[in-house]
Tab-separated table of C-alpha atoms and ligand atoms in Angstrom:
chain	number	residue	atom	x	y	z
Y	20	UNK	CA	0.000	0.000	0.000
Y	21	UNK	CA	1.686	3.675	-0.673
Y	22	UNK	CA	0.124	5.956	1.675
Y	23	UNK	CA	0.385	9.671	-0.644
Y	24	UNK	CA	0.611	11.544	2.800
Y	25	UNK	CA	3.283	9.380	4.468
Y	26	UNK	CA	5.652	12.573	3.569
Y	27	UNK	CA	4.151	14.750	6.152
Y	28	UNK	CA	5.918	13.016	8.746
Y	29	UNK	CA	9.093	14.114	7.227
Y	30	UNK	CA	11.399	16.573	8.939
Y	31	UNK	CA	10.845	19.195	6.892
Y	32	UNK	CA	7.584	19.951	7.774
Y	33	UNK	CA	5.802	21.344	10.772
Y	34	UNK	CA	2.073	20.069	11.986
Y	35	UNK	CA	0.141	22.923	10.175
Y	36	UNK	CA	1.690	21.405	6.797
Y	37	UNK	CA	0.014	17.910	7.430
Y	38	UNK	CA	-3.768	19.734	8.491
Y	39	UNK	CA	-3.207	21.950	5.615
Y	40	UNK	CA	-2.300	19.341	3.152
Y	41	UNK	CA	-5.236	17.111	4.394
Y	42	UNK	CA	-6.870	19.823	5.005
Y	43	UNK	CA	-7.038	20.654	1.149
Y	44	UNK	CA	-7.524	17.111	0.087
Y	45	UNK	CA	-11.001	17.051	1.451
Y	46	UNK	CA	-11.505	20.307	0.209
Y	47	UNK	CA	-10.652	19.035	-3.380
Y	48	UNK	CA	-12.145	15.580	-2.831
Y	49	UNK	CA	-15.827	17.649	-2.280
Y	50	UNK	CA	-15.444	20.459	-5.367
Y	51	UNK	CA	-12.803	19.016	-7.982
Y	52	UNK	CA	-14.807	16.160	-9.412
Y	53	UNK	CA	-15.952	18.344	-12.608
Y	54	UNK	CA	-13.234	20.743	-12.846
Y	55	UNK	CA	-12.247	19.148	-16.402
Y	56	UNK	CA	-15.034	20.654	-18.127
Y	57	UNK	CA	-14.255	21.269	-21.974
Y	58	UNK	CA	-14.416	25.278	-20.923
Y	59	UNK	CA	-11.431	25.939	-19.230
Y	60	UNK	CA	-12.190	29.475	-19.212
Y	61	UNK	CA	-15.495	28.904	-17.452
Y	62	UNK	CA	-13.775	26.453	-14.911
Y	63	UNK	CA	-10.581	28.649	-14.047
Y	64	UNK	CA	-13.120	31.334	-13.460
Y	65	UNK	CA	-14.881	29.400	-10.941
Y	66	UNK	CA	-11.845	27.628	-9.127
Y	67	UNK	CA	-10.430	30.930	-9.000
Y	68	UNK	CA	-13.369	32.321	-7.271
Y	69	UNK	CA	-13.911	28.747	-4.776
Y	70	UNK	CA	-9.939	28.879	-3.794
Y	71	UNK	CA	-10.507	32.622	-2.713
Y	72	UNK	CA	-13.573	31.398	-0.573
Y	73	UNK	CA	-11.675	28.618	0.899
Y	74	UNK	CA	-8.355	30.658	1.887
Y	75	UNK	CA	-6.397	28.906	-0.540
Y	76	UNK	CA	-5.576	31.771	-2.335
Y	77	UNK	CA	-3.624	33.493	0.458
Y	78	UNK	CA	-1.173	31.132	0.546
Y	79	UNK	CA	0.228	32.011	-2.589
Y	80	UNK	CA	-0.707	35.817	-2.599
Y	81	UNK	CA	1.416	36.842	0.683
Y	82	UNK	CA	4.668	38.989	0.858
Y	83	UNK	CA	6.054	36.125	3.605
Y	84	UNK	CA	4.980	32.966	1.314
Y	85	UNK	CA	5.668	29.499	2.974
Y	86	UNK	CA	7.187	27.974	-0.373
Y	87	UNK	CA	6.074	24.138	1.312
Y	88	UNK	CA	2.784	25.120	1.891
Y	89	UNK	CA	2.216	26.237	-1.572
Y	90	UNK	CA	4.279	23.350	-2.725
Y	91	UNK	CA	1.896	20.967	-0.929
Y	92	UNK	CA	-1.237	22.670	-2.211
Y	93	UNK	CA	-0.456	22.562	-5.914
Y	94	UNK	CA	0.781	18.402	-5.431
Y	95	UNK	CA	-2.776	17.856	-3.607
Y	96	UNK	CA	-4.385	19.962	-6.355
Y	97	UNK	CA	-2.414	18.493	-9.183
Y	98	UNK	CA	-3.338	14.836	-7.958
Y	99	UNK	CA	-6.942	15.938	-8.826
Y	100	UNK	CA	-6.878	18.566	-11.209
Y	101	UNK	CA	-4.682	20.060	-13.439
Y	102	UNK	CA	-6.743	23.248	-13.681
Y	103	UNK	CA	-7.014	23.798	-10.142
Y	104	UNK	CA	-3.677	23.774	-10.089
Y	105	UNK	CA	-2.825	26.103	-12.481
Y	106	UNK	CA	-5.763	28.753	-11.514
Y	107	UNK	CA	-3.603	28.602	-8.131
Y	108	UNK	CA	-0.460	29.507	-9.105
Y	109	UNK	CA	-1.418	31.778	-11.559
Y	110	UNK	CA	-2.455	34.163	-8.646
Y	111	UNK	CA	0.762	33.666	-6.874
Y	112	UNK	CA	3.033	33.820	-10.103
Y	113	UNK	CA	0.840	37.170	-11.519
Y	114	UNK	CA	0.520	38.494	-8.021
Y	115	UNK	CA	4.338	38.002	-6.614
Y	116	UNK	CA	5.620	41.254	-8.598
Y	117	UNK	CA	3.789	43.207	-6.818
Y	118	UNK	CA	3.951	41.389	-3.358
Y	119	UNK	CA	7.933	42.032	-3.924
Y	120	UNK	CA	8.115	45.481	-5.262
Y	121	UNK	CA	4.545	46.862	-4.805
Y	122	UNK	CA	3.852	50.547	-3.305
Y	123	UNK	CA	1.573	50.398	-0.473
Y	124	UNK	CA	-1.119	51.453	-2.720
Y	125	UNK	CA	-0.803	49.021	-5.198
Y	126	UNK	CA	-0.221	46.608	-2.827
Y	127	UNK	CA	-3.951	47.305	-1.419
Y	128	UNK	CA	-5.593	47.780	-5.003
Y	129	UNK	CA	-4.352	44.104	-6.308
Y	130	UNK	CA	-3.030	42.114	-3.505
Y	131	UNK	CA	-6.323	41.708	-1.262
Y	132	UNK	CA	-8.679	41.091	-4.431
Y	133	UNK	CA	-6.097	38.260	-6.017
Y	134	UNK	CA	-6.226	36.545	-2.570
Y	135	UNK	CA	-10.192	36.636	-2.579
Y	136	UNK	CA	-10.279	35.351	-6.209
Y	137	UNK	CA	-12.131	38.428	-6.934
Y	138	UNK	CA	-9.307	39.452	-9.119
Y	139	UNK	CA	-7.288	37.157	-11.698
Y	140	UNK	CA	-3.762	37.950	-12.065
Y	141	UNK	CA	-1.226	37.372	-15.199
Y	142	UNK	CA	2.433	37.389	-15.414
Y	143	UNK	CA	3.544	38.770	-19.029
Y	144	UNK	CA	6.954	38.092	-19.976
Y	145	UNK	CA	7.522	35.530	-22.661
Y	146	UNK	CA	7.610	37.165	-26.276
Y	147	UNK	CA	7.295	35.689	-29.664
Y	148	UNK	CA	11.558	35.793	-29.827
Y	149	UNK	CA	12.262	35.877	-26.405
Y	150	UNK	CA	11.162	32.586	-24.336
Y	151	UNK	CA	13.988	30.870	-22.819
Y	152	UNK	CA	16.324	33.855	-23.564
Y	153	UNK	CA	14.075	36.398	-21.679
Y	154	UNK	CA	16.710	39.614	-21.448
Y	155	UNK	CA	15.673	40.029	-25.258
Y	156	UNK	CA	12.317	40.918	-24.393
Y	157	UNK	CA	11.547	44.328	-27.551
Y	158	UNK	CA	8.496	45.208	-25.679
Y	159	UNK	CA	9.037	48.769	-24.731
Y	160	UNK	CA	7.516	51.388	-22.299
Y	161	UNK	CA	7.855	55.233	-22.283
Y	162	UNK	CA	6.993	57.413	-19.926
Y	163	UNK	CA	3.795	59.945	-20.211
Y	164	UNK	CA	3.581	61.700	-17.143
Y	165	UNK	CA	3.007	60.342	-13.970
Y	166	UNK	CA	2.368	56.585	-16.306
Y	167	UNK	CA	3.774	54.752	-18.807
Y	168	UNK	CA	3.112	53.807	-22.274
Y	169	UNK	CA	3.807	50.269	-23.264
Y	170	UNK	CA	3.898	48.745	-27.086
Y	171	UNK	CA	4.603	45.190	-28.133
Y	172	UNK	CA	3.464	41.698	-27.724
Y	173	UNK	CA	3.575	38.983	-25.056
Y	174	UNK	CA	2.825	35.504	-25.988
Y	175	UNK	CA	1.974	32.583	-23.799
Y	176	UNK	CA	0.718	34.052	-21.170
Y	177	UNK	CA	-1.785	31.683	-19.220
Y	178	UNK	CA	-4.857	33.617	-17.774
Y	179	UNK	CA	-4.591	35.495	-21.030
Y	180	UNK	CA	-8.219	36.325	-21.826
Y	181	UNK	CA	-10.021	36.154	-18.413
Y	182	UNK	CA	-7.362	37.990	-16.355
Y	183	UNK	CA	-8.171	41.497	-14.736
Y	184	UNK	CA	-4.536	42.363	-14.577
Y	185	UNK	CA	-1.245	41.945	-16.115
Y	186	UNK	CA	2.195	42.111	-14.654
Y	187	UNK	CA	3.934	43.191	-17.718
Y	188	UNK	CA	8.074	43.241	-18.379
Y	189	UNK	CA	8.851	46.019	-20.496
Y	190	UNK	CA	11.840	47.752	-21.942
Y	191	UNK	CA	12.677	51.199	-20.654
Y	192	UNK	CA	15.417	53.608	-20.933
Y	193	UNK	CA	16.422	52.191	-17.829
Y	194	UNK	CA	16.502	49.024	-18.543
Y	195	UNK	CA	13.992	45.803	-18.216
Y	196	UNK	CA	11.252	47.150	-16.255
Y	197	UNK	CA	7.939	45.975	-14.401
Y	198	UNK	CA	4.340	47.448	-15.206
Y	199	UNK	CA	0.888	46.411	-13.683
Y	200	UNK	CA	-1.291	46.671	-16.813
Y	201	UNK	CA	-5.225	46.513	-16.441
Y	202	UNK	CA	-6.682	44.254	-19.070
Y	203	UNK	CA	-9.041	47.039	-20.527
Y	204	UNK	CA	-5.200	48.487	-21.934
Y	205	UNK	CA	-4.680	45.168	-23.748
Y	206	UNK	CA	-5.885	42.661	-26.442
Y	207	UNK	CA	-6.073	39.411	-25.856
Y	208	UNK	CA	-8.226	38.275	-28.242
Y	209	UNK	CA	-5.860	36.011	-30.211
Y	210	UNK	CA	-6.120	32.795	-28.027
Y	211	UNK	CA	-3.969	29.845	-28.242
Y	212	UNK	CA	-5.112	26.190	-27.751
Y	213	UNK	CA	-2.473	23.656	-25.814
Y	214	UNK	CA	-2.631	19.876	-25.575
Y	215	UNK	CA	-4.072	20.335	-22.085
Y	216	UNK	CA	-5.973	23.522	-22.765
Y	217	UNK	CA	-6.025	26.189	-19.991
Y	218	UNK	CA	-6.857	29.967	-20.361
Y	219	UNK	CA	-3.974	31.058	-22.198
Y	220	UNK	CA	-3.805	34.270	-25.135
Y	221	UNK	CA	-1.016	36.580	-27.188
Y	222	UNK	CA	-1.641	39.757	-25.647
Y	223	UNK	CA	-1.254	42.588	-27.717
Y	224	UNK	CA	-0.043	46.081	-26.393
Y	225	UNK	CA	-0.392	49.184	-28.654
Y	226	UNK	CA	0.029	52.343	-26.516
Y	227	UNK	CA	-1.346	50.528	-23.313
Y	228	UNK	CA	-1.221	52.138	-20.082
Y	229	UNK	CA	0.849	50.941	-17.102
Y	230	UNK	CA	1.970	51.946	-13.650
Y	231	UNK	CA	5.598	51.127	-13.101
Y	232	UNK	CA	6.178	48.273	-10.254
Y	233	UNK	CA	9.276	48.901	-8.271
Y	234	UNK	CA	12.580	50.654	-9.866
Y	235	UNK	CA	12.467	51.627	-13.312
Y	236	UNK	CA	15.508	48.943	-14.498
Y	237	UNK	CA	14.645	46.663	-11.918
Y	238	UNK	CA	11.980	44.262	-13.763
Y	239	UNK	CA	13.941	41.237	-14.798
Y	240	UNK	CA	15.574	40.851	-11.437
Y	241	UNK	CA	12.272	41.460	-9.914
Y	242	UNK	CA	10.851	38.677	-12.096
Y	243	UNK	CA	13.783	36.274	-11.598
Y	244	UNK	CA	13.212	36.999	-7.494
Y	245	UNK	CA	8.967	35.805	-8.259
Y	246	UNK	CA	10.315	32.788	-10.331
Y	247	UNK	CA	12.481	31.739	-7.735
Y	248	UNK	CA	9.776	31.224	-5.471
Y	249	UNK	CA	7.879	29.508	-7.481
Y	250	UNK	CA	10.143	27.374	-9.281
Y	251	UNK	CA	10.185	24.635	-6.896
Y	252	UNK	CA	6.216	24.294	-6.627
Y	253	UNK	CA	6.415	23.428	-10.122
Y	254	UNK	CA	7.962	20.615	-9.283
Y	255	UNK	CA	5.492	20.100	-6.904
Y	256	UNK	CA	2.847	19.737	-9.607
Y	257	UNK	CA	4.968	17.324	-11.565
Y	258	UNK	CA	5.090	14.998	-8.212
Y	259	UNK	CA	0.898	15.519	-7.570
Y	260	UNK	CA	0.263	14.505	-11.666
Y	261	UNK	CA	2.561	11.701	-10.716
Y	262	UNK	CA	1.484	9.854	-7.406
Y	263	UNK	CA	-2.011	10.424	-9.203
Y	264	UNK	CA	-0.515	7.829	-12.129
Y	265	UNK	CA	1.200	5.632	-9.994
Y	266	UNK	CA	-2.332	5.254	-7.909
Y	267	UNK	CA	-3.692	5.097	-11.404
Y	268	UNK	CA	-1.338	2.184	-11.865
Y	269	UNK	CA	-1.401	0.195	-9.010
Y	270	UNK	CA	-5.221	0.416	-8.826
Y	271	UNK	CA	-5.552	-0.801	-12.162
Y	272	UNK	CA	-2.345	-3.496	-12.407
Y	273	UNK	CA	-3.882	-4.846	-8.740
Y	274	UNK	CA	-7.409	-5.555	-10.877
Y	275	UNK	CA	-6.630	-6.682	-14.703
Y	276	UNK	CA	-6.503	-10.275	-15.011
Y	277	UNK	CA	-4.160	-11.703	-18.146
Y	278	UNK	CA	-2.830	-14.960	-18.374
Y	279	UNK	CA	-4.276	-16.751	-15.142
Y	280	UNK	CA	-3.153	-13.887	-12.830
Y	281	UNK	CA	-3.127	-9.904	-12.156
Y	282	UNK	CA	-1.067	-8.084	-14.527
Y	283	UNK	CA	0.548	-7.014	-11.007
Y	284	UNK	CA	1.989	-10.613	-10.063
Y	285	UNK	CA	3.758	-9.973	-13.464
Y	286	UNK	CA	7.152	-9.044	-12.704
Y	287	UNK	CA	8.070	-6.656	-15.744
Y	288	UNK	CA	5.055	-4.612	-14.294
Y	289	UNK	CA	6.270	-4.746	-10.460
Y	290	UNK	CA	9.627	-3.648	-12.126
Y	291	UNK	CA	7.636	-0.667	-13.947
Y	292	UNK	CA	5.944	-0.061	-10.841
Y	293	UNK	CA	8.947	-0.072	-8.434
Y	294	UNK	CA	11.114	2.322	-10.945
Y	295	UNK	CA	7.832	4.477	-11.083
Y	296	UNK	CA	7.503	4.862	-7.172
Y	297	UNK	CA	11.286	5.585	-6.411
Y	298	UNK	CA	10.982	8.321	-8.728
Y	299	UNK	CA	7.692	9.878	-7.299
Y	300	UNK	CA	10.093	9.482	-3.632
Y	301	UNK	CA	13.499	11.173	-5.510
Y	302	UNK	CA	10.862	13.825	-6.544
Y	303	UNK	CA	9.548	14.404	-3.124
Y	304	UNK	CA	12.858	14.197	-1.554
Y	305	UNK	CA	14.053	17.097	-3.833
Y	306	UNK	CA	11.020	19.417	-3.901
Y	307	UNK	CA	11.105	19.589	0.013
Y	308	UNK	CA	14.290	20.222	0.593
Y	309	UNK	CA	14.260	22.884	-1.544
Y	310	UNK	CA	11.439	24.251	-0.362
Y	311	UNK	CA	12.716	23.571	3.224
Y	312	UNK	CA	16.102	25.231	2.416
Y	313	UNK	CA	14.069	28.446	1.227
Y	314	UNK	CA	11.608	28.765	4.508
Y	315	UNK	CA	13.949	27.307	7.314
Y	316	UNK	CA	17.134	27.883	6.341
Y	317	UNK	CA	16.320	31.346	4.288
Y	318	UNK	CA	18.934	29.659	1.956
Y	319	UNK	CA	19.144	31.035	-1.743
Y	320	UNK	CA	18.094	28.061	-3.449
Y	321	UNK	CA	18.834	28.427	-6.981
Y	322	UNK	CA	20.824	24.995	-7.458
Y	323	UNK	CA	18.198	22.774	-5.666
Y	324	UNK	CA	15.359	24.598	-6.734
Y	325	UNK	CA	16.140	23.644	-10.523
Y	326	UNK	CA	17.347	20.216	-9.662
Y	327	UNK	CA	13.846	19.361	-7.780
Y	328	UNK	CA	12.344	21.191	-11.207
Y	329	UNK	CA	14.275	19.420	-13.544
Y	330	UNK	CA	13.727	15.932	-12.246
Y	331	UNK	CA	10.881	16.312	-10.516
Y	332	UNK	CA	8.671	17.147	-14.028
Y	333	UNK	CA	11.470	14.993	-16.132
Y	334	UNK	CA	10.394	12.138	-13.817
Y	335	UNK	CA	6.552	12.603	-13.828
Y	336	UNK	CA	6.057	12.487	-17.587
Y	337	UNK	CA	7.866	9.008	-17.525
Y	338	UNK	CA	5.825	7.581	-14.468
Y	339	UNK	CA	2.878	8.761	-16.592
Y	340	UNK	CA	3.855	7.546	-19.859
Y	341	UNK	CA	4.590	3.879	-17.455
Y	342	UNK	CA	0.756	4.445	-16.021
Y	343	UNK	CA	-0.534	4.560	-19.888
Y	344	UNK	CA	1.640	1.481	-20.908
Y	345	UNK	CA	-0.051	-0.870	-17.828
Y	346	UNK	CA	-3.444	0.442	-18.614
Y	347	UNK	CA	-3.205	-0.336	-21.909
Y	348	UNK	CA	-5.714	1.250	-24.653
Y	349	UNK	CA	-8.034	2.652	-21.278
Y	350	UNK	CA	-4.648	4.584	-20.874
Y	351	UNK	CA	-4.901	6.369	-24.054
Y	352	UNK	CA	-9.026	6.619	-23.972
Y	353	UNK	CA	-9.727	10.800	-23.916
Y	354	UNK	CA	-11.017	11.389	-20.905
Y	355	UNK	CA	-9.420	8.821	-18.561
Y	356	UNK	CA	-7.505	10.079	-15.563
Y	357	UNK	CA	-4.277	8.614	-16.984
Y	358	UNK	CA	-4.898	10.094	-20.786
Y	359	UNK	CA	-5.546	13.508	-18.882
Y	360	UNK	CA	-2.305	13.538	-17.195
Y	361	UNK	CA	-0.380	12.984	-20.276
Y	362	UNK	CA	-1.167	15.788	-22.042
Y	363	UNK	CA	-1.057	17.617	-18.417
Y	364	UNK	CA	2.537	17.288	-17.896
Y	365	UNK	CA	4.400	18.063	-21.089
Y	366	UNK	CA	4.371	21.356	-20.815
Y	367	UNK	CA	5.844	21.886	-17.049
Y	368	UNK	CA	8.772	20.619	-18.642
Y	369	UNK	CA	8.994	23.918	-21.053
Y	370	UNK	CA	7.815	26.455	-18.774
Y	371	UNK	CA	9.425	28.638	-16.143
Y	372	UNK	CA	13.285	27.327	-17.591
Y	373	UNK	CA	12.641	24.444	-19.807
Y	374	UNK	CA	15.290	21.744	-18.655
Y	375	UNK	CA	17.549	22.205	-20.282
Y	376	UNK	CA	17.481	26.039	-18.919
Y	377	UNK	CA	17.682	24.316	-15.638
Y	378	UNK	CA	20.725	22.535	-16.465
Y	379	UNK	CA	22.453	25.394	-17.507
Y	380	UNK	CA	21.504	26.737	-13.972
Y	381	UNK	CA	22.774	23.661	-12.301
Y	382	UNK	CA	25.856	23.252	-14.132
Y	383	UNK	CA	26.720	27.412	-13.476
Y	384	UNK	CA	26.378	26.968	-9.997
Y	385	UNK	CA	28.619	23.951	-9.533
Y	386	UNK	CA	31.458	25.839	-11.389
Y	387	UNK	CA	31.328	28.791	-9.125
P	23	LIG	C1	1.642	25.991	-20.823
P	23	LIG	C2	2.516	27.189	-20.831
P	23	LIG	C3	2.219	28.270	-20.001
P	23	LIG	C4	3.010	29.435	-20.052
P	23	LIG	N1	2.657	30.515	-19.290
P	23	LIG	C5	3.383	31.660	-19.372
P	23	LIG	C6	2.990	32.837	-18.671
P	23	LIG	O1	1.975	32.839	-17.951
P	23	LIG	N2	3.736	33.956	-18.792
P	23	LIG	C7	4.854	33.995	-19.579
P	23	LIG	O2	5.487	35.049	-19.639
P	23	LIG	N3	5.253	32.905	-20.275
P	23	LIG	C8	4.544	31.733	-20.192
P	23	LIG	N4	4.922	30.619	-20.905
P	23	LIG	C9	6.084	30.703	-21.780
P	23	LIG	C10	7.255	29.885	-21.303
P	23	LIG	O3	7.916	30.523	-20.259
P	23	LIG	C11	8.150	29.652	-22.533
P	23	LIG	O4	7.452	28.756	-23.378
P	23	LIG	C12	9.494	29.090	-22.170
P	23	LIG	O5	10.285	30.062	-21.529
P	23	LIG	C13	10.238	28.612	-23.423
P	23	LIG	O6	10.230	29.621	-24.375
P	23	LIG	P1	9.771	29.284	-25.889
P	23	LIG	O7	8.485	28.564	-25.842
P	23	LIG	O8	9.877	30.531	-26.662
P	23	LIG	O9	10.839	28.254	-26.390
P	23	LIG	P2	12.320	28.592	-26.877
P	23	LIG	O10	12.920	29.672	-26.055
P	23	LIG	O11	12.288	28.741	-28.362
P	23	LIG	O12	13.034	27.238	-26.495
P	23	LIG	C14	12.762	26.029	-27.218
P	23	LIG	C15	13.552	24.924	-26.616
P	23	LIG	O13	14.925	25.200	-26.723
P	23	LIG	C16	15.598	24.423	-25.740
P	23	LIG	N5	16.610	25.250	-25.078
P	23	LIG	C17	16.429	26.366	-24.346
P	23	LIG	N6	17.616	26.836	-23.912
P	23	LIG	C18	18.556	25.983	-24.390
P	23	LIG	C19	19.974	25.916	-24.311
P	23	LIG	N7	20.672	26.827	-23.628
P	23	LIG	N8	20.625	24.918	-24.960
P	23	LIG	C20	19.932	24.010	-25.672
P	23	LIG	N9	18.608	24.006	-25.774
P	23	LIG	C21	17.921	24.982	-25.155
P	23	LIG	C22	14.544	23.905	-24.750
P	23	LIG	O14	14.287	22.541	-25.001
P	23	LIG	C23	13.343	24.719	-25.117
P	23	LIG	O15	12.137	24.050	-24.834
P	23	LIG	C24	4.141	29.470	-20.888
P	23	LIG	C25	4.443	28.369	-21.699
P	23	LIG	C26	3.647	27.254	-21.681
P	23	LIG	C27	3.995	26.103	-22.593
């Protein structure tokens, strides 16, 4: 039997991480059941507005976050729905700029409505030629008086479409700068469609007005300091999509008969199924410490953060490529748990540093 919570008891946690964590599973057990409708805008919406209600929300919209809290919210999340997942971190990852370099002000126009899920927050930084190498963002901002003027075009940008406000990176005089943008300044009509779809649009800035967030200059640090935080949640994710497979797995390999026995007394599956459940542990083992490292130890956690990334997402898609294999064609039937979590994972293996990115980070901090 693998017991999903037996990871509480570890050291790096305190007691409120175990109530919280179990806390949310019964939370997600009673409202998560349709949260794979075919309208993900519809759904995110909603979520948004039920993680608000149920506190979630702050959690990942607070200028002191608790990066294993968060971490263990998205896994239990993750284990039951991608999209819950996502409309959770999207508050943290849109809201974090302005947690970290926020006036007062700003901090009280944005910050308490994201927590409520009154307000949904993007974070715009990718362009059209500048994904993994960010610093050559072209979008630029001038100032007009007491605002800014910003013109160019983000791509990728999840919440794209339904969010109220945009965290924009632009370039200024000064260099790589931060802007809150509302979304009556942009258009994000032009929406693009992913394997696992979520709310996601090109966003198109002609003239759009922002207010600058922190220094003028400041923005890509600023957005490197947000990533860092949330880096290691990712990973988090990747481990709840993949203790969902391997329970996927076991469920079904324990049931199947073939041959005059379970497909589980077959010993190339216990050999899938032992390789798959060592690397949902080496997962877990990483993402904590990290997170652990960052909360307890106030340790910069650049290195471990991208290690628990990198294998913690690298690992997940091949659990859940395992869990299609031992289900067999119900694996690959749309709509299945296991089919669901295919397309789910690919892309946390692209986004925030594809892995490769993280490998450059890895390898850069060894040869300090
Ligand atoms: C589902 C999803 C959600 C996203 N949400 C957001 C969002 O909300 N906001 C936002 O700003 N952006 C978002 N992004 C964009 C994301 O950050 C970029 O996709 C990512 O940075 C990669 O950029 P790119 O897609 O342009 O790929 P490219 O930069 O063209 O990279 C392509 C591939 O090149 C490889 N590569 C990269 N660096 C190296 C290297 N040094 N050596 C060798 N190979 C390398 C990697 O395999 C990489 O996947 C999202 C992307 C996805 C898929």
């Amino acid at each position: 039997m693998m017991d999903r919570f037996a990871h509480l008891d570890w050291p790096f946690f305190d007691p409120p991480h175990a109530a919280l964590s179990r806390g949310v599973e019964t939370w997600a057990l009673a409202n998560l059941e349709d949260a794979h409708g075919e309208d993900a805008d519809a759904v995110c919406r909603r979520l948004v507005k039920e993680l608000g209600q149920a506190g979630y929300l702050e959690y990942c919209v607070n200028d002191n976050p608790d990066v294993r809290s968060i971490a263990l919210i998205r896994e239990v999340l993750a284990y039951h729905a991608g999209l819950a997942d996502f409309s959770f971190t999207m508050q943290g990852l849109g809201s974090g700029p302005i947690m970290l370099a926020g006036t007062d002000r700003q901090k009280k126009d944005y910050l308490p409505r994201a927590a409520a899920g009154e307000a949904i927050a993007a974070f715009a930084l990718s362009e059209p030629d500048a994904g993994s190498d960010v610093q050559a963002i072209t979008t630029t901002a001038k100032r007009k008086g007491s605002d800014w003027e910003l013109d160019g075009v983000k791509t990728w940008i999840s919440n794209g479409g339904i969010a109220d406000f945009y965290v924009t990176f632009a370039r200024a005089d000064e260099g790589i700068s931060a802007f809150i943008v509302d979304a009556r300044e942009v258009d994000a009509t032009e929406r693009i469609d992913i394997v696992a779809p979520h709310p996601m649009a090109t966003v198109k800035l002609r003239g759009a007005r922002g207010a600058l967030l922190g220094e003028a200059g400041q923005g890509f640090k600023l957005a490197m300091r947000n990533l860092d935080i949330f880096r290691t949640t990712v990973a988090a994710a990747a481990l709840g999509f993949a203790r969902r497979a391997l329970a996927e797995a076991l469920a079904r390999a324990k049931e199947r008969r073939m041959f005059g026995q379970r497909l589980a007394d077959l010993q190339m599956t216990q050999a899938k199924l032992a390789d798959m459940a060592t690397a949902v542990e080496a997962g877990a083992l990483l993402t904590y410490r990290a997170a652990w490292l960052r909360d307890v130890r106030k340790a910069r956690v650049t290195r471990e953060a991208a290690m628990a990334k990198m294998h913690a997402t690298e690992a997940a898609q091949e659990v859940i490529d395992d869990a299609v294999q031992i289900l067999g064609g119900l694996g690959v039937t749309r709509g299945h748990a296991v089919e669901r979590l295919y397309r789910e994972v690919r892309a946390l293996r692209i986004y925030e540093g594809a892995t490769e990115v993280q490998k450059l980070i890895i390898a850069r901090e060894l040869l300090k």
